[in-house]
Tab-separated table of C-alpha atoms in Angstrom:
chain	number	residue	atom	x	y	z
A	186	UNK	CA	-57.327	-17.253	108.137
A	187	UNK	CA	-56.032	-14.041	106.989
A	188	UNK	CA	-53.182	-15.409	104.965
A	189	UNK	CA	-55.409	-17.967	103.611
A	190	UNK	CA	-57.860	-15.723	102.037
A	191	UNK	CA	-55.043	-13.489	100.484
A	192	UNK	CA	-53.441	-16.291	98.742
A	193	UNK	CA	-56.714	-17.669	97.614
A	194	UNK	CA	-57.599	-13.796	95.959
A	195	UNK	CA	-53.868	-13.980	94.292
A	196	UNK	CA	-54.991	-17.334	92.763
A	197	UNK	CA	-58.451	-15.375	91.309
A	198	UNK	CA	-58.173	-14.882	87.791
A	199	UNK	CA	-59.968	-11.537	86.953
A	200	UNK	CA	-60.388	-12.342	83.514
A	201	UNK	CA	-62.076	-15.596	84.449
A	202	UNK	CA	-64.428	-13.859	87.290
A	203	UNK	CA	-65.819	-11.359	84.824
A	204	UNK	CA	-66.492	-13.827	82.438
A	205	UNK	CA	-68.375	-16.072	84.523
A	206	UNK	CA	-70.089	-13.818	86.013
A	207	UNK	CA	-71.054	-12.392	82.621
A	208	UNK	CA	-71.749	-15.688	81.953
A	209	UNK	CA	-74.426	-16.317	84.321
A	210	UNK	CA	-76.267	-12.904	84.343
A	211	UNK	CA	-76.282	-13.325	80.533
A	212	UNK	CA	-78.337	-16.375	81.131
A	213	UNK	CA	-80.502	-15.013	83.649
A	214	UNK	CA	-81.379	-12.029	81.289
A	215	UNK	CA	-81.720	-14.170	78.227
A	216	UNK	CA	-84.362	-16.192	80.949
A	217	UNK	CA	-86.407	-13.508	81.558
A	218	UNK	CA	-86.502	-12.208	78.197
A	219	UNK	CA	-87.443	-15.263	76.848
A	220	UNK	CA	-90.489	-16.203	79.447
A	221	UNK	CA	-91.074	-11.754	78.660
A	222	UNK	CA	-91.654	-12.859	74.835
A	223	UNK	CA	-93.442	-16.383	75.555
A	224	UNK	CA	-96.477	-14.126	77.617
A	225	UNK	CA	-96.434	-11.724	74.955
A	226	UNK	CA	-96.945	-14.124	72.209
A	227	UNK	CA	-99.510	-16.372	74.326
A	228	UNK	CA	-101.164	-12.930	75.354
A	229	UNK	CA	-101.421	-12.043	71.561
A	230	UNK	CA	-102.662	-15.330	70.759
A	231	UNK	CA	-105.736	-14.796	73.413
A	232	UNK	CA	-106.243	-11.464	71.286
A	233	UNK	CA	-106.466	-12.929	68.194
A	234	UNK	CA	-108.740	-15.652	69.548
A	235	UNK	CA	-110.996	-12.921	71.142
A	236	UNK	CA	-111.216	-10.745	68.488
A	237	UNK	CA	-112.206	-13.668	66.107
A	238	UNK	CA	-114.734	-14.667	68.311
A	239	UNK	CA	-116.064	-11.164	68.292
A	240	UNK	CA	-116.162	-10.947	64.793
A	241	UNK	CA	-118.440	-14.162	64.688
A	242	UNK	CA	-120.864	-12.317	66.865
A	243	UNK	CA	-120.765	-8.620	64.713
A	244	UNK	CA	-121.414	-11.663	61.498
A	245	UNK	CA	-124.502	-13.332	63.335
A	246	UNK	CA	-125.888	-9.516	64.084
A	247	UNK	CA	-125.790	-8.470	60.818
A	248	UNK	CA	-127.683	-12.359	59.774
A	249	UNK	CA	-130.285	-10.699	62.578
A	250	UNK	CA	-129.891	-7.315	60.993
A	251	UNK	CA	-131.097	-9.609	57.299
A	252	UNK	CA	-133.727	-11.457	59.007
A	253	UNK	CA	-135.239	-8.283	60.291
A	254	UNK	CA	-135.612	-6.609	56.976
A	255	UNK	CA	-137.302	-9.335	55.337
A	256	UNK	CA	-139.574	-9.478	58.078
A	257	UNK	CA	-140.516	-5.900	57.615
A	258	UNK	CA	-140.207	-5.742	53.923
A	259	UNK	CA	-142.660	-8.610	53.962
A	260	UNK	CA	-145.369	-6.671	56.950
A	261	UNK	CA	-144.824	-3.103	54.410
A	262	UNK	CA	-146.008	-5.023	51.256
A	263	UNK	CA	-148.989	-6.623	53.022
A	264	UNK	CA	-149.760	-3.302	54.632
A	265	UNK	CA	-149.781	-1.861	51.348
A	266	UNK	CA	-152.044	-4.720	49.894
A	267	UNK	CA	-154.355	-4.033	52.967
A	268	UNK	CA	-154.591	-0.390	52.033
A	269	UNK	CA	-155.575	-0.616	48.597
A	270	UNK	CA	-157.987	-3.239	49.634
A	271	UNK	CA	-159.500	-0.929	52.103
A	272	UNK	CA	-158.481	-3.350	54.393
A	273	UNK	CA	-161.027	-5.977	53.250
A	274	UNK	CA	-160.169	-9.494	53.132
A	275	UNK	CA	-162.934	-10.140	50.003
A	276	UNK	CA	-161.315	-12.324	47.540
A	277	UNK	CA	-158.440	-13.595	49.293
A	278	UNK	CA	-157.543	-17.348	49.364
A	279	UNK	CA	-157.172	-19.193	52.413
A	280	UNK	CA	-153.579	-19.296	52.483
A	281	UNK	CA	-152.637	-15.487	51.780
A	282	UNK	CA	-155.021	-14.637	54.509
A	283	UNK	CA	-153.186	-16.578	56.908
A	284	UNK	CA	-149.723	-15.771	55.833
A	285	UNK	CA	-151.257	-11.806	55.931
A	286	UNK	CA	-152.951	-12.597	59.559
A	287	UNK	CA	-149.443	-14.175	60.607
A	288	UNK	CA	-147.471	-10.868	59.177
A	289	UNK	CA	-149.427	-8.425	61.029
A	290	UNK	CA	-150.590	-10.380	64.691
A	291	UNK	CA	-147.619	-12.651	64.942
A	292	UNK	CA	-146.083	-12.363	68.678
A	293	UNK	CA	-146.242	-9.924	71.081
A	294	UNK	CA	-142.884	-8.572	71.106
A	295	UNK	CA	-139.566	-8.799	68.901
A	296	UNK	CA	-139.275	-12.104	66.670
A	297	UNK	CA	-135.249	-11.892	66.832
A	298	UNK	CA	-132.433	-10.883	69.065
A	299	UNK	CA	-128.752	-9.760	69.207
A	300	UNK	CA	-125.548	-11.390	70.967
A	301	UNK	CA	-123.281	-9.771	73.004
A	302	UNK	CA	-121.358	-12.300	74.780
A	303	UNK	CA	-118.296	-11.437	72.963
A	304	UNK	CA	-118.731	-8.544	73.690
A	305	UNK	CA	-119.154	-9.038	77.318
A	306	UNK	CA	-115.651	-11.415	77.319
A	307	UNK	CA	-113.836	-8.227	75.710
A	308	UNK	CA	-115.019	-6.117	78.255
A	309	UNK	CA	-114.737	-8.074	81.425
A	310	UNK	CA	-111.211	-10.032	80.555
A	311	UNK	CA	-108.834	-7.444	80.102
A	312	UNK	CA	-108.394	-8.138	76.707
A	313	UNK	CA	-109.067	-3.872	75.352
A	314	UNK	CA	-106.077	-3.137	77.559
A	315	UNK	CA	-104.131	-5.516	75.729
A	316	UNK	CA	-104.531	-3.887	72.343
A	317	UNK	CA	-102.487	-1.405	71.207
A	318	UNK	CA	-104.356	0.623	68.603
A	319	UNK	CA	-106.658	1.858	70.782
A	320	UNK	CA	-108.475	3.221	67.845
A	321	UNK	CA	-109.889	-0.813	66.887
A	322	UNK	CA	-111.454	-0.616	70.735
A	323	UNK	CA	-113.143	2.214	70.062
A	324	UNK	CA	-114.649	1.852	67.043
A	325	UNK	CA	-115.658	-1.720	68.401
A	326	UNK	CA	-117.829	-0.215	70.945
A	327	UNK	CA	-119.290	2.323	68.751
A	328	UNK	CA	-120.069	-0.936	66.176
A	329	UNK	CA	-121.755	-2.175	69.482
A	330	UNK	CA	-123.730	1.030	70.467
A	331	UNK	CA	-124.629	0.747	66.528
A	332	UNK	CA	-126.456	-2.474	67.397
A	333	UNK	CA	-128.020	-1.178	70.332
A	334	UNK	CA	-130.062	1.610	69.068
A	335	UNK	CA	-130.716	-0.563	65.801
A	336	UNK	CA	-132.220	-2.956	68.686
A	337	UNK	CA	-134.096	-0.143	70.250
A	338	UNK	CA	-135.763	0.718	67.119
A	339	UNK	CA	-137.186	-3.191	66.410
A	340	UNK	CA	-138.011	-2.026	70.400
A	341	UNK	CA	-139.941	0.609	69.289
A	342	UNK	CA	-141.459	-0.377	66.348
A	343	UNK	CA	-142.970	-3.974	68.245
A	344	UNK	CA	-144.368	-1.837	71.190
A	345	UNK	CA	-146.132	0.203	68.944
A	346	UNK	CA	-147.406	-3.283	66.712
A	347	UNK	CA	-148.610	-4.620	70.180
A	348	UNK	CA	-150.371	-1.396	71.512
A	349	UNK	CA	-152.425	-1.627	68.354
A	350	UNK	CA	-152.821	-5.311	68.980
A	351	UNK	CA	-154.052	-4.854	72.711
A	352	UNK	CA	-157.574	-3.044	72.746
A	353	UNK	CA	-158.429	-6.172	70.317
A	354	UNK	CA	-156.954	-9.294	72.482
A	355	UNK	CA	-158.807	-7.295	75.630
A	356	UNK	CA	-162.439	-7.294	73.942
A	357	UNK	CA	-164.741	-9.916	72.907
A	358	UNK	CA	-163.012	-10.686	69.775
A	359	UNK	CA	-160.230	-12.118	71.698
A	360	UNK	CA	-156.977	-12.457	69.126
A	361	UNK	CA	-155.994	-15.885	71.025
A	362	UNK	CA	-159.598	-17.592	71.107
A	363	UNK	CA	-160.543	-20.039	68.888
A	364	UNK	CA	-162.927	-18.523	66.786
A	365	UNK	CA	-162.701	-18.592	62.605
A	366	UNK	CA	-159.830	-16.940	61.557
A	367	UNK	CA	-161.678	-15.107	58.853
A	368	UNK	CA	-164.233	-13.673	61.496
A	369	UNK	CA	-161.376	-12.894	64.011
A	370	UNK	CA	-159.226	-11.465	61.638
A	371	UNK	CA	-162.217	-9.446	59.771
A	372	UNK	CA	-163.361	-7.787	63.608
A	373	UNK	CA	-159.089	-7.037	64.316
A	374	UNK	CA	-159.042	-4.896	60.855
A	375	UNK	CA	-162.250	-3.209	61.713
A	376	UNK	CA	-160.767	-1.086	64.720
A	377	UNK	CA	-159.066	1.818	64.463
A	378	UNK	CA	-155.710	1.399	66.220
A	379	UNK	CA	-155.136	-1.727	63.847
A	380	UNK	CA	-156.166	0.177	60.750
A	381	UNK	CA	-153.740	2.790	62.169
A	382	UNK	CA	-150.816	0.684	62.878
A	383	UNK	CA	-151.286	-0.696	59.286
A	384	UNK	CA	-151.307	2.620	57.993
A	385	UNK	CA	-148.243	3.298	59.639
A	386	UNK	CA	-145.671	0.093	58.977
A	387	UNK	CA	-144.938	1.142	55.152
A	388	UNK	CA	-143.879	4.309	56.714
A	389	UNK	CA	-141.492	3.104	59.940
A	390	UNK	CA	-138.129	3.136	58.490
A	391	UNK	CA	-135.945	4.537	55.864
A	392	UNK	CA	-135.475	3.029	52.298
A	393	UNK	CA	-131.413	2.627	53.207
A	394	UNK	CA	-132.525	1.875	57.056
A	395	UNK	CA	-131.455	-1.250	57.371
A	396	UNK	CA	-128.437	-1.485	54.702
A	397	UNK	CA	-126.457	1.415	56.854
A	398	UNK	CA	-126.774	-0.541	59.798
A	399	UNK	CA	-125.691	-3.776	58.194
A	400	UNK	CA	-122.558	-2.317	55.999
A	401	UNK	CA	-121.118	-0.194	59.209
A	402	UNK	CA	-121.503	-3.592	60.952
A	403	UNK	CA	-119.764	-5.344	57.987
A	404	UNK	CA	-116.664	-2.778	57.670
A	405	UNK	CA	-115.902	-3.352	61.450
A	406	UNK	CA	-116.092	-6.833	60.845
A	407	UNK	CA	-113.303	-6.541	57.709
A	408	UNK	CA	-111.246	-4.760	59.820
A	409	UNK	CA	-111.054	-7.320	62.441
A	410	UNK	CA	-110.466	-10.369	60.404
A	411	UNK	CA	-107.897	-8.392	57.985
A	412	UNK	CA	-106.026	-7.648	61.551
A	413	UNK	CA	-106.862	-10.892	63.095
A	414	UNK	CA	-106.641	-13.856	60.868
């Protein structure tokens, strides 16, 4: 057995070992640094996909951020007109008084709301630790916290709007009864907290209020589709 093995290692080729050998653990390294490239590339590809769909959401907030400010632009102008007008309705058409009856009493709470799905996929999927410019994730989440105390401020502002709405739809006059409108809405200007809250709305937010929330929105969402197209 002995003898056999020698003469079989004097029949070895060296040369042809070592390249065989070189052979094979060439392919085996080429393997793994292929499938190595393929699950970067396909976990890239989830990034983009992510981050697009997050920039879809930031677009839709800042539509919400839009619809908001017409909203209010709209209640501050018929405050205004209320003011001047003592807050008589004397003279008014039909039509204006509803629209001005719909502007002020309209709802109980906030007409509009925010998504944060995407937000809720990039933070629960692993997809932050993924990125490499850490900087993008940040800034992300302070676009987010943006949103969120933009959100707390409609909050605010439609708490207050219903507080002044309350000691009305608690008394006689009843805001949800079926009475005229004209007589309903005559009795809801006549109390205090309503002439208040009027007094107030022109006064609620900045001039630049909601542009600064909508253009710090929009530059987050340029940088996200300029790095993920």
């Amino acid at each position: 057995m002995k003898r056999s093995f020698k003469k079989q290692l004097k029949k070895w080729n060296i040369g042809e070992y070592v390249r065989q050998f070189s052979i094979v653990t060439g392919g085996v390294l080429l393997t793994l640094w292929l499938s190595s490239l393929i699950t970067a590339s396909s976990k890239q590809r989830e990034v983009r996909q992510a981050m697009q769909l997050v920039a879809l959401e930031l677009r839709n907030n800042v539509g919400v951020i839009h619809d908001y400010e017409w909203l209010y632009t709209d209640e501050k102008r018929i405050a205004r007109l209320m003011r001047e007008r003592n807050f008589s309705l004397k003279g008014l058409p039909a039509d204006t008084m509803e629209v001005y009856w719909r502007r002020l009493t309209n709802g109980m709470g906030k007409p509009f709301r925010f998504l944060t799905d995407a937000l809720e996929m990039f933070k629960t999927t692993g997809i932050a630790a993924e990125i490499t410019d850490k900087r993008i994730v940040i800034e992300l989440l302070r676009t987010y916290n943006v949103i969120k105390a933009f959100d707390n401020s409609m909050d605010l502002y439609y708490k207050q709007r219903s507080e002044a709405l309350l000691p009305f739809t608690m008394g006689p006059g009843n805001l949800f009864g079926y009475g005229e409108l004209k007589d309903t809405f005559v009795e809801l200007l006549a109390t205090n907290s309503m002439q208040g809250w009027i007094s107030a709305i022109p006064h609620a937010f900045n001039a630049d209020f909601f542009s600064h929330n909508s253009e710090r929105i929009e530059a987050m969402i340029a940088e996200l589709e300029k790095r993920y197209r």
